[in-house]
Short mmCIF file of C-alpha atoms and ligand atoms in Angstrom, two decimals:
data_model
loop_
_atom_site.label_atom_id
_atom_site.label_comp_id
_atom_site.label_asym_id
_atom_site.label_seq_id
_atom_site.Cartn_x
_atom_site.Cartn_y
_atom_site.Cartn_z
CA UNK J 553 -33.48 -66.60 9.50
CA UNK J 554 -31.69 -64.36 11.88
CA UNK J 555 -28.21 -65.34 10.62
CA UNK J 556 -29.30 -64.81 6.97
CA UNK J 557 -30.38 -61.26 7.81
CA UNK J 558 -27.08 -60.67 9.54
CA UNK J 559 -25.17 -61.95 6.54
CA UNK J 560 -27.22 -59.77 4.15
CA UNK J 561 -26.58 -56.78 6.34
CA UNK J 562 -22.82 -57.44 6.31
CA UNK J 563 -22.94 -57.73 2.53
CA UNK J 564 -24.73 -54.37 2.22
CA UNK J 565 -22.08 -52.77 4.39
CA UNK J 566 -19.32 -54.28 2.25
CA UNK J 567 -20.93 -53.10 -0.98
CA UNK J 568 -21.48 -49.67 0.58
CA UNK J 569 -17.84 -49.45 1.63
CA UNK J 570 -16.74 -50.49 -1.85
CA UNK J 571 -18.71 -47.63 -3.40
CA UNK J 572 -17.41 -45.12 -0.89
CA UNK J 573 -13.87 -46.31 -1.65
CA UNK J 574 -14.40 -46.15 -5.40
CA UNK J 575 -15.90 -42.67 -5.24
CA UNK J 576 -13.08 -41.44 -2.95
CA UNK J 577 -10.47 -42.86 -5.32
CA UNK J 578 -12.15 -41.21 -8.29
CA UNK J 579 -12.31 -37.83 -6.54
CA UNK J 580 -8.66 -38.10 -5.49
CA UNK J 581 -7.71 -39.03 -9.02
CA UNK J 582 -9.54 -36.00 -10.40
CA UNK J 583 -8.02 -33.65 -7.85
CA UNK J 584 -4.49 -35.00 -7.69
CA UNK J 585 -3.76 -36.77 -10.97
CA UNK J 586 -1.91 -33.83 -12.42
CA UNK J 587 0.15 -33.47 -9.25
CA UNK J 588 0.99 -37.20 -9.23
CA UNK J 589 1.91 -37.29 -12.91
CA UNK J 590 3.92 -34.10 -12.63
CA UNK J 591 5.96 -35.12 -9.60
CA UNK J 592 9.63 -34.42 -10.01
CA UNK J 593 10.29 -38.16 -9.59
CA UNK J 594 8.40 -38.91 -12.85
CA UNK J 595 11.29 -39.69 -15.16
CA UNK J 596 9.19 -39.26 -18.30
CA UNK J 597 9.29 -35.54 -17.54
CA UNK J 598 12.10 -34.84 -15.10
CA UNK J 599 15.71 -35.98 -14.81
CA UNK J 600 17.09 -35.65 -11.28
CA UNK J 601 14.18 -33.35 -10.45
CA UNK J 602 14.90 -31.05 -13.41
CA UNK J 603 12.32 -30.47 -16.12
CA UNK J 604 13.63 -31.91 -19.39
CA UNK J 605 10.82 -33.01 -21.66
CA UNK J 606 8.35 -30.24 -22.37
CA UNK J 607 7.20 -27.94 -25.15
CA UNK J 608 8.87 -24.71 -26.16
CA UNK J 609 8.19 -21.24 -24.79
CA UNK J 610 8.17 -18.49 -27.42
CA UNK J 611 7.97 -14.70 -27.29
CA UNK J 612 5.43 -12.57 -29.20
CA UNK J 613 7.62 -12.69 -32.33
CA UNK J 614 7.89 -16.50 -32.11
CA UNK J 615 11.48 -16.30 -30.89
CA UNK J 616 12.23 -19.54 -29.02
CA UNK J 617 13.12 -18.75 -25.41
CA UNK J 618 13.47 -22.33 -24.19
CA UNK J 619 12.88 -25.75 -25.75
CA UNK J 620 13.81 -29.40 -25.32
CA UNK J 621 16.49 -30.79 -27.66
CA UNK J 622 17.87 -34.33 -27.30
CA UNK J 623 16.50 -34.66 -23.79
CA UNK J 624 17.92 -31.35 -22.60
CA UNK J 625 16.30 -28.00 -21.87
CA UNK J 626 18.01 -25.41 -24.10
CA UNK J 627 17.50 -21.66 -23.67
CA UNK J 628 17.79 -18.88 -26.29
CA UNK J 629 21.26 -18.46 -27.83
CA UNK J 630 21.64 -14.86 -26.60
CA UNK J 631 22.87 -14.68 -23.02
CA UNK J 632 21.29 -11.19 -22.71
CA UNK J 633 17.87 -12.70 -23.53
CA UNK J 634 18.47 -15.70 -21.27
CA UNK J 635 19.17 -13.43 -18.29
CA UNK J 636 16.40 -10.96 -19.09
CA UNK J 637 13.67 -13.62 -19.45
CA UNK J 638 14.79 -15.91 -16.61
CA UNK J 639 12.15 -14.72 -14.14
CA UNK J 640 9.34 -14.94 -16.70
CA UNK J 641 10.34 -18.47 -17.77
CA UNK J 642 11.50 -19.69 -14.38
CA UNK J 643 14.21 -22.29 -13.90
CA UNK J 644 13.79 -26.02 -14.55
CA UNK J 645 14.15 -26.96 -10.88
CA UNK J 646 11.17 -24.87 -9.80
CA UNK J 647 13.03 -22.41 -7.53
CA UNK J 648 11.40 -19.44 -9.30
CA UNK J 649 7.87 -20.47 -8.41
CA UNK J 650 6.08 -17.81 -10.49
CA UNK J 651 7.92 -18.76 -13.73
CA UNK J 652 5.98 -20.05 -16.74
CA UNK J 653 7.86 -23.40 -16.73
CA UNK J 654 6.51 -23.95 -13.23
CA UNK J 655 3.04 -22.36 -13.40
CA UNK J 656 2.27 -23.80 -16.85
CA UNK J 657 4.07 -27.14 -16.41
CA UNK J 658 0.87 -29.15 -17.14
CA UNK J 659 0.39 -27.33 -20.42
CA UNK J 660 4.08 -27.50 -21.41
CA UNK J 661 4.27 -31.20 -20.69
CA UNK J 662 0.96 -31.72 -22.46
CA UNK J 663 -0.61 -33.45 -19.49
CA UNK J 664 -4.34 -34.11 -19.72
CA UNK J 665 -6.64 -36.03 -17.40
CA UNK J 666 -7.73 -38.49 -20.09
CA UNK J 667 -4.40 -39.08 -21.82
CA UNK J 668 -1.97 -38.51 -18.96
CA UNK J 669 1.43 -37.83 -20.47
CA UNK J 670 0.76 -40.25 -23.35
CA UNK J 671 1.03 -37.48 -25.95
CA UNK J 672 4.33 -36.38 -24.49
CA UNK J 673 5.77 -39.85 -24.98
CA UNK J 674 4.35 -40.13 -28.48
CA UNK J 675 5.51 -36.73 -29.74
CA UNK J 676 8.45 -36.13 -27.40
CA UNK J 677 7.49 -32.53 -26.80
CA UNK J 678 4.33 -31.42 -25.03
CA UNK J 679 2.60 -28.15 -25.94
CA UNK J 680 4.24 -24.90 -26.96
CA UNK J 681 3.41 -21.79 -24.95
CA UNK J 682 3.51 -18.43 -26.70
CA UNK J 683 3.99 -15.35 -24.53
CA UNK J 684 3.01 -11.70 -25.00
CA UNK J 685 6.51 -10.44 -24.16
CA UNK J 686 9.11 -9.13 -26.58
CA UNK J 687 12.41 -10.73 -25.55
CA UNK J 688 14.46 -7.92 -27.13
CA UNK J 689 12.57 -5.29 -25.12
CA UNK J 690 13.25 -7.33 -21.97
CA UNK J 691 16.96 -7.49 -22.87
CA UNK J 692 16.99 -3.69 -23.33
CA UNK J 693 15.34 -3.24 -19.91
CA UNK J 694 17.90 -5.46 -18.19
CA UNK J 695 20.72 -3.70 -20.00
CA UNK J 696 19.60 -0.22 -18.87
CA UNK J 697 19.18 -1.45 -15.28
CA UNK J 698 22.91 -2.20 -15.45
CA UNK J 699 24.22 -3.78 -12.27
CA UNK J 700 21.28 -2.47 -10.21
CA UNK J 701 18.70 -4.64 -8.52
CA UNK J 702 15.11 -3.84 -9.29
CA UNK J 703 12.01 -4.43 -11.38
CA UNK J 704 10.70 -3.19 -14.72
CA UNK J 705 7.30 -4.10 -16.14
CA UNK J 706 5.24 -2.67 -19.01
CA UNK J 707 1.89 -3.64 -20.48
CA UNK J 708 -0.65 -2.53 -23.05
CA UNK J 709 -3.31 -0.82 -20.93
CA UNK J 710 -5.95 -1.33 -23.65
CA UNK J 711 -5.42 -5.06 -24.30
CA UNK J 712 -3.64 -6.31 -21.16
CA UNK J 713 -0.60 -7.81 -22.98
CA UNK J 714 2.57 -7.66 -20.86
CA UNK J 715 5.38 -6.79 -23.26
CA UNK J 716 8.24 -6.47 -20.79
CA UNK J 717 8.96 -7.94 -17.36
CA UNK J 718 12.44 -7.96 -15.88
CA UNK J 719 13.71 -8.65 -12.38
CA UNK J 720 17.29 -8.17 -11.17
CA UNK J 721 19.54 -9.68 -9.91
CA UNK J 722 19.29 -12.47 -12.42
CA UNK J 723 21.59 -15.16 -13.81
CA UNK J 724 22.18 -17.19 -16.93
CA UNK J 725 20.08 -20.39 -16.65
CA UNK J 726 22.29 -22.11 -19.26
CA UNK J 727 25.30 -21.79 -16.99
CA UNK J 728 24.20 -21.23 -13.41
CA UNK J 729 26.91 -19.28 -11.51
CA UNK J 730 28.84 -21.39 -9.01
CA UNK J 731 28.62 -18.75 -6.28
CA UNK J 732 24.84 -18.31 -6.53
CA UNK J 733 24.28 -19.82 -3.08
CA UNK J 734 27.29 -18.23 -1.37
CA UNK J 735 27.42 -14.69 -2.77
CA UNK J 736 24.35 -13.53 -0.86
CA UNK J 737 24.94 -9.83 -1.54
CA UNK J 738 25.15 -10.20 -5.33
CA UNK J 739 22.34 -12.76 -5.61
CA UNK J 740 20.03 -11.42 -2.88
CA UNK J 741 16.50 -12.67 -3.64
CA UNK J 742 17.60 -13.96 -7.07
CA UNK J 743 14.80 -16.56 -7.20
CA UNK J 744 12.14 -13.88 -6.67
CA UNK J 745 10.48 -12.20 -9.60
CA UNK J 746 10.41 -8.74 -8.02
CA UNK J 747 7.55 -7.67 -10.32
CA UNK J 748 5.22 -10.28 -8.81
CA UNK J 749 6.77 -10.96 -5.42
CA UNK J 750 8.64 -7.78 -4.39
CA UNK J 751 7.34 -4.93 -2.22
CA UNK J 752 9.12 -1.60 -1.87
CA UNK J 753 8.74 1.77 -0.12
CA UNK J 754 6.95 3.87 -2.76
CA UNK J 755 8.19 7.37 -1.87
CA UNK J 756 6.58 10.10 -3.97
CA UNK J 757 4.88 7.73 -6.41
CA UNK J 758 2.38 7.32 -3.56
CA UNK J 759 1.42 11.01 -4.01
CA UNK J 760 -0.72 9.72 -6.91
CA UNK J 761 -2.87 7.88 -4.32
CA UNK J 762 -3.04 10.94 -2.02
CA UNK J 763 -3.94 13.13 -5.01
CA UNK J 764 -6.74 10.73 -6.07
CA UNK J 765 -8.12 10.81 -2.53
CA UNK J 766 -8.01 14.64 -2.55
CA UNK J 767 -9.77 14.83 -5.93
CA UNK J 768 -12.55 12.59 -4.58
CA UNK J 769 -12.87 14.07 -1.08
CA UNK J 770 -11.78 17.73 -1.00
CA UNK J 771 -14.16 19.73 -3.19
CA UNK J 772 -12.05 22.91 -3.37
CA UNK J 773 -8.67 21.18 -3.80
CA UNK J 774 -8.04 22.96 -7.12
CA UNK J 775 -8.63 26.37 -5.54
CA UNK J 776 -6.32 25.75 -2.58
CA UNK J 777 -2.85 27.33 -2.38
CA UNK J 778 0.01 25.69 -0.51
CA UNK J 779 3.04 27.45 0.82
CA UNK J 780 6.38 25.68 0.97
CA UNK J 781 9.38 27.16 2.70
CA UNK J 782 11.30 23.89 2.76
CA UNK J 783 9.59 22.33 5.77
CA UNK J 784 6.23 22.24 7.51
CA UNK J 785 4.96 21.44 11.00
CA UNK J 786 2.68 18.40 11.03
CA UNK J 787 1.25 17.23 14.35
CA UNK J 788 4.12 17.21 16.82
CA UNK J 789 6.91 17.04 14.25
CA UNK J 790 8.34 18.47 11.04
CA UNK J 791 8.18 17.19 7.46
CA UNK J 792 11.12 18.31 5.32
CA UNK J 793 10.64 19.09 1.62
CA UNK J 794 12.97 18.29 -1.27
CA UNK J 795 13.13 22.01 -2.10
CA UNK J 796 11.68 25.43 -1.28
CA UNK J 797 8.71 25.73 -3.60
CA UNK J 798 6.95 28.92 -2.41
CA UNK J 799 3.24 29.24 -3.28
CA UNK J 800 1.86 26.27 -5.20
CA UNK J 801 -1.45 25.12 -6.67
CA UNK J 802 -2.52 21.47 -6.24
CA UNK J 803 -1.25 20.42 -9.67
CA UNK J 804 2.05 22.30 -9.26
CA UNK J 805 2.44 20.65 -5.86
CA UNK J 806 2.29 17.24 -7.60
CA UNK J 807 4.57 18.34 -10.45
CA UNK J 808 7.20 19.58 -7.96
CA UNK J 809 6.46 16.63 -5.66
CA UNK J 810 6.17 19.04 -2.72
CA UNK J 811 6.29 17.16 0.59
CA UNK J 812 4.88 20.14 2.52
CA UNK J 813 1.74 20.35 0.36
CA UNK J 814 1.15 16.58 0.24
CA UNK J 815 1.65 15.95 3.95
CA UNK J 816 -0.81 18.79 4.61
CA UNK J 817 -3.29 17.27 2.11
CA UNK J 818 -3.03 13.90 3.90
CA UNK J 819 -3.86 15.59 7.21
CA UNK J 820 -6.82 17.43 5.61
CA UNK J 821 -8.11 14.05 4.36
CA UNK J 822 -7.68 12.30 7.69
CA UNK J 823 -6.81 8.66 8.36
CA UNK J 824 -10.13 7.18 7.30
CA UNK J 825 -10.52 8.81 3.89
CA UNK J 826 -6.93 8.15 2.81
CA UNK J 827 -7.27 4.54 3.99
CA UNK J 828 -10.54 4.13 2.05
CA UNK J 829 -8.94 5.43 -1.16
CA UNK J 830 -5.92 3.15 -0.76
CA UNK J 831 -8.16 0.12 -0.23
CA UNK J 832 -10.27 1.11 -3.25
CA UNK J 833 -7.05 1.25 -5.31
CA UNK J 834 -6.18 -2.35 -4.43
CA UNK J 835 -3.93 -1.96 -1.39
CA UNK J 836 -4.08 -4.71 1.26
CA UNK J 837 -5.43 -7.19 -1.28
CA UNK J 838 -3.51 -9.93 -3.11
CA UNK J 839 -4.04 -9.54 -6.86
CA UNK J 840 -3.92 -12.57 -9.12
CA UNK J 841 -2.58 -12.71 -12.65
CA UNK J 842 -4.09 -15.88 -14.10
CA UNK J 843 -2.66 -18.56 -11.80
CA UNK J 844 -0.01 -16.33 -10.21
CA UNK J 845 -0.70 -14.75 -6.84
CA UNK J 846 0.92 -11.32 -6.57
CA UNK J 847 2.40 -9.94 -3.33
CA UNK J 848 0.10 -7.54 -1.51
CA UNK J 849 0.80 -3.80 -1.35
CA UNK J 850 0.19 -2.68 2.22
CA UNK J 851 -1.13 0.61 3.56
CA UNK J 852 -2.41 1.03 7.11
CA UNK J 853 -2.90 4.36 8.85
CA UNK J 854 -5.59 3.14 11.27
CA UNK J 855 -3.43 3.94 14.29
CA UNK J 856 -1.14 6.56 12.69
CA UNK J 857 -0.51 9.83 14.53
CA UNK J 858 -1.00 13.13 12.67
CA UNK J 859 2.72 13.28 11.88
CA UNK J 860 2.71 9.66 10.66
CA UNK J 861 -0.31 10.41 8.48
CA UNK J 862 1.64 13.32 6.98
CA UNK J 863 4.55 10.97 6.18
CA UNK J 864 2.11 8.35 4.82
CA UNK J 865 0.68 10.93 2.40
CA UNK J 866 4.12 11.29 0.79
CA UNK J 867 4.82 7.54 0.70
CA UNK J 868 7.28 7.50 3.60
CA UNK J 869 5.44 5.67 6.37
CA UNK J 870 5.18 1.87 6.71
CA UNK J 871 3.62 1.61 3.23
CA UNK J 872 4.99 -0.99 0.82
CA UNK J 873 4.07 -1.26 -2.83
CA UNK J 874 4.27 -4.15 -5.28
CA UNK J 875 5.39 -3.08 -8.80
CA UNK J 876 2.74 -5.14 -10.63
CA UNK J 877 0.00 -3.62 -8.47
CA UNK J 878 1.36 -0.12 -9.09
CA UNK J 879 1.23 -0.84 -12.84
CA UNK J 880 -2.49 -1.69 -12.58
CA UNK J 881 -3.15 1.71 -10.90
CA UNK J 882 -1.45 3.48 -13.82
CA UNK J 883 -3.36 1.23 -16.24
CA UNK J 884 -6.66 2.21 -14.57
CA UNK J 885 -5.82 5.93 -14.80
CA UNK J 886 -4.99 5.54 -18.51
CA UNK J 887 -8.12 3.49 -19.12
CA UNK J 888 -10.89 5.57 -17.52
CA UNK J 889 -10.79 4.17 -13.96
CA UNK J 890 -10.94 0.38 -14.54
CA UNK J 891 -7.77 -1.46 -15.49
CA UNK J 892 -7.59 -4.20 -18.09
CA UNK J 893 -6.09 -7.29 -16.45
CA UNK J 894 -2.50 -7.88 -17.55
CA UNK J 895 -1.63 -11.29 -19.01
CA UNK J 896 1.49 -13.10 -20.14
CA UNK J 897 0.37 -16.20 -22.07
CA UNK J 898 -0.89 -15.40 -25.54
CA UNK J 899 -1.64 -18.95 -26.63
CA UNK J 900 -0.90 -22.65 -26.20
CA UNK J 901 -0.47 -24.91 -29.22
CA UNK J 902 -0.35 -28.70 -29.23
CA UNK J 903 2.22 -30.69 -31.23
CA UNK J 904 -0.56 -31.24 -33.77
CA UNK J 905 -0.88 -27.47 -34.24
CA UNK J 906 -4.19 -27.20 -32.41
CA UNK J 907 -4.76 -24.09 -30.30
CA UNK J 908 -5.77 -24.70 -26.70
CA UNK J 909 -7.96 -21.85 -25.46
CA UNK J 910 -6.41 -19.74 -22.69
CA UNK J 911 -8.01 -17.25 -20.36
CA UNK J 912 -7.06 -13.83 -21.60
CA UNK J 913 -8.09 -10.42 -20.66
CA UNK J 914 -10.92 -9.65 -18.34
CA UNK J 915 -11.77 -6.36 -16.74
CA UNK J 916 -9.86 -5.82 -13.55
CA UNK J 917 -11.27 -3.93 -10.59
CA UNK J 918 -12.73 -0.48 -10.90
CA UNK J 919 -10.30 1.70 -8.96
CA UNK J 920 -11.86 5.15 -9.48
CA UNK J 921 -14.52 7.06 -11.41
CA UNK J 922 -13.88 8.13 -14.98
CA UNK J 923 -13.87 11.74 -13.83
CA UNK J 924 -11.18 11.13 -11.24
CA UNK J 925 -9.13 9.12 -13.74
CA UNK J 926 -9.22 11.96 -16.27
CA UNK J 927 -8.33 14.59 -13.66
CA UNK J 928 -5.29 12.68 -12.33
CA UNK J 929 -4.30 11.79 -15.92
CA UNK J 930 -4.13 15.53 -16.79
CA UNK J 931 -2.00 16.11 -13.70
CA UNK J 932 0.40 13.27 -14.60
CA UNK J 933 0.70 14.70 -18.10
CA UNK J 934 1.36 18.15 -16.62
CA UNK J 935 4.19 16.65 -14.51
CA UNK J 936 5.97 15.71 -17.73
CA UNK J 937 5.20 18.82 -19.82
CA UNK J 938 5.88 21.36 -17.06
CA UNK J 939 8.59 19.73 -15.00
CA UNK J 940 10.39 16.61 -16.31
CA UNK J 941 10.15 17.79 -19.93
CA UNK J 942 8.76 16.01 -23.00
CA UNK J 943 12.33 15.79 -24.27
CA UNK J 944 12.91 13.09 -21.63
CA UNK J 945 10.38 10.90 -23.52
CA UNK J 946 10.52 11.80 -27.23
CA UNK J 947 7.32 11.04 -29.23
CA UNK J 948 5.55 9.40 -26.31
CA UNK J 949 3.22 12.06 -24.82
CA UNK J 950 4.12 10.53 -21.51
CA UNK J 951 2.17 10.94 -18.26
CA UNK J 952 3.89 9.95 -15.03
CA UNK J 953 5.40 10.46 -11.61
CA UNK J 954 8.84 9.88 -10.18
CA UNK J 955 9.67 8.71 -6.68
CA UNK J 956 12.80 8.81 -4.59
CA UNK J 957 11.92 6.56 -1.68
CA UNK J 958 14.07 7.35 1.33
CA UNK J 959 15.23 4.44 3.48
CA UNK J 960 17.02 4.15 6.82
CA UNK J 961 20.77 3.64 6.31
CA UNK J 962 20.34 2.77 2.63
CA UNK J 963 20.42 4.65 -0.64
CA UNK J 964 16.92 5.60 -1.89
CA UNK J 965 14.86 3.52 -4.34
CA UNK J 966 14.46 5.31 -7.69
CA UNK J 967 10.95 5.00 -9.17
CA UNK J 968 9.14 6.08 -12.28
CA UNK J 969 5.53 5.07 -13.00
CA UNK J 970 3.57 6.28 -16.00
CA UNK J 971 2.07 5.63 -19.40
CA UNK J 972 2.16 6.91 -22.98
CA UNK J 973 -0.83 8.74 -24.44
CA UNK J 974 0.48 8.15 -27.95
CA UNK J 975 -2.29 6.09 -29.60
CA UNK J 976 0.28 3.91 -31.34
CA UNK J 977 1.99 3.03 -28.06
CA UNK J 978 -0.67 2.56 -25.35
CA UNK J 979 1.69 1.14 -22.72
CA UNK J 980 1.97 1.71 -18.97
CA UNK J 981 5.31 1.19 -17.26
CA UNK J 982 6.68 0.80 -13.76
CA UNK J 983 10.39 1.10 -12.98
CA UNK J 984 11.82 0.52 -9.52
CA UNK J 985 15.62 0.69 -9.22
CA UNK J 986 16.46 -0.62 -5.76
CA UNK J 987 18.86 1.76 -3.96
CA UNK J 988 19.24 3.53 -7.31
CA UNK J 989 19.06 7.08 -5.91
CA UNK J 990 16.96 9.80 -7.56
CA UNK J 991 13.82 8.87 -9.49
CA UNK J 992 14.34 11.84 -11.80
CA UNK J 993 18.01 11.10 -12.56
CA UNK J 994 17.94 7.29 -12.57
CA UNK J 995 14.43 5.90 -13.17
CA UNK J 996 13.30 8.33 -15.91
CA UNK J 997 16.13 7.36 -18.33
CA UNK J 998 15.42 3.66 -17.70
CA UNK J 999 11.69 4.16 -18.35
CA UNK J 1000 12.38 6.16 -21.52
CA UNK J 1001 14.78 3.62 -23.01
CA UNK J 1002 12.34 0.76 -22.35
CA UNK J 1003 9.38 2.75 -23.73
CA UNK J 1004 11.34 3.70 -26.88
CA UNK J 1005 12.19 0.03 -27.36
CA UNK J 1006 8.49 -0.87 -26.97
CA UNK J 1007 7.51 1.87 -29.43
CA UNK J 1008 9.97 0.48 -31.97
CA UNK J 1009 8.75 -3.07 -31.37
CA UNK J 1010 5.02 -2.31 -31.78
CA UNK J 1011 5.60 0.01 -34.78
CA UNK J 1012 6.89 -3.02 -36.70
CA UNK J 1013 3.74 -5.06 -36.05
ZN1 ZN Q 1972 7.92 21.85 -1.19
#
């Protein structure tokens, strides 16, 4: 009897182990099947680790940006478009990790848990992915950046559609330059999409954050007068201004980008309040755009001296800003305090013409009250009407702020961030020209040419 019980017990253990094994296998299959099928050694999909068999990627006007023909990945016939859309599409080897061909490889290959890559083999194509971008607008943006490095991104602040996203340096994916690995100066960070993965000293564009904090925390800020004689004593040091502005109101201080006034405002606010506003506006937090994790903007004045706080208030401390994040701040100002989440994929269609639902727009975070948003919006509009001039942005009723971010031993970064109040062109834009020089001289013309191109593009729709 005893040995029968022992044998039964052993049997139970075996059966138990079998079930544990089966369940573990099933879970692993669920979790990892896509990864296993999509490995770069899977020759149904990749040749020598390079993506070959997948659906096409199209722009908002159904222009084919990349597709598979006779077992080869072929990009758009225009080299200007190929270079301008490289960072959005990504390369076929997966170096540009945030590119659509990498992030949406399951969808492009047509992989599904039930069918595996069966459909891919049957139809030789996978799914087509349609984007929200206009490839011609992207080509314009890259063209106006010229030989500069930098980032340009624009999106519809009412719907969330990203219409333009360009990162430079770039290269032609159809004929990869031979010196891409050796010419480190020319191709510095070429595999990074600077819109998603870059962070830069913000310079005076950060005065928008300081101004928002002042609107929310200093009740008489609009009655205050500031006096600029070209420099001001802050703590145990001196902050130098870009000019000698004389007596200024709060809004004129922003329009003239007065360093004296804004470093004094930062000190009035104190470390804690300015830090709270920055955190509320999404600093020190990694944003996500669908599946793409965006580099964090960082702001930390917890241990800053009074002088450092003054510099922080004008965007010249240790602060670093990501262009995509900055665009969401402008989107929130344009949209009553809460930004609409930007998105890049408009739709996915199978080879049988069936639409696969995609996650589109959802409300992003609430950055500020509607009141604050409207107040800062009026100030950004005043910057253009009173100082930059509407003639810099014909027909656009532009609101915005420039930045000339000073760097140690390097030419300044030229910034412009803003949005159009023209109802027919509800787009926000961020331009950062790395080591470009003056925001006013360099970034404004770039922003205007891209915005005019967007206006033309959406007027046709
Ligand atoms: Zn000044």
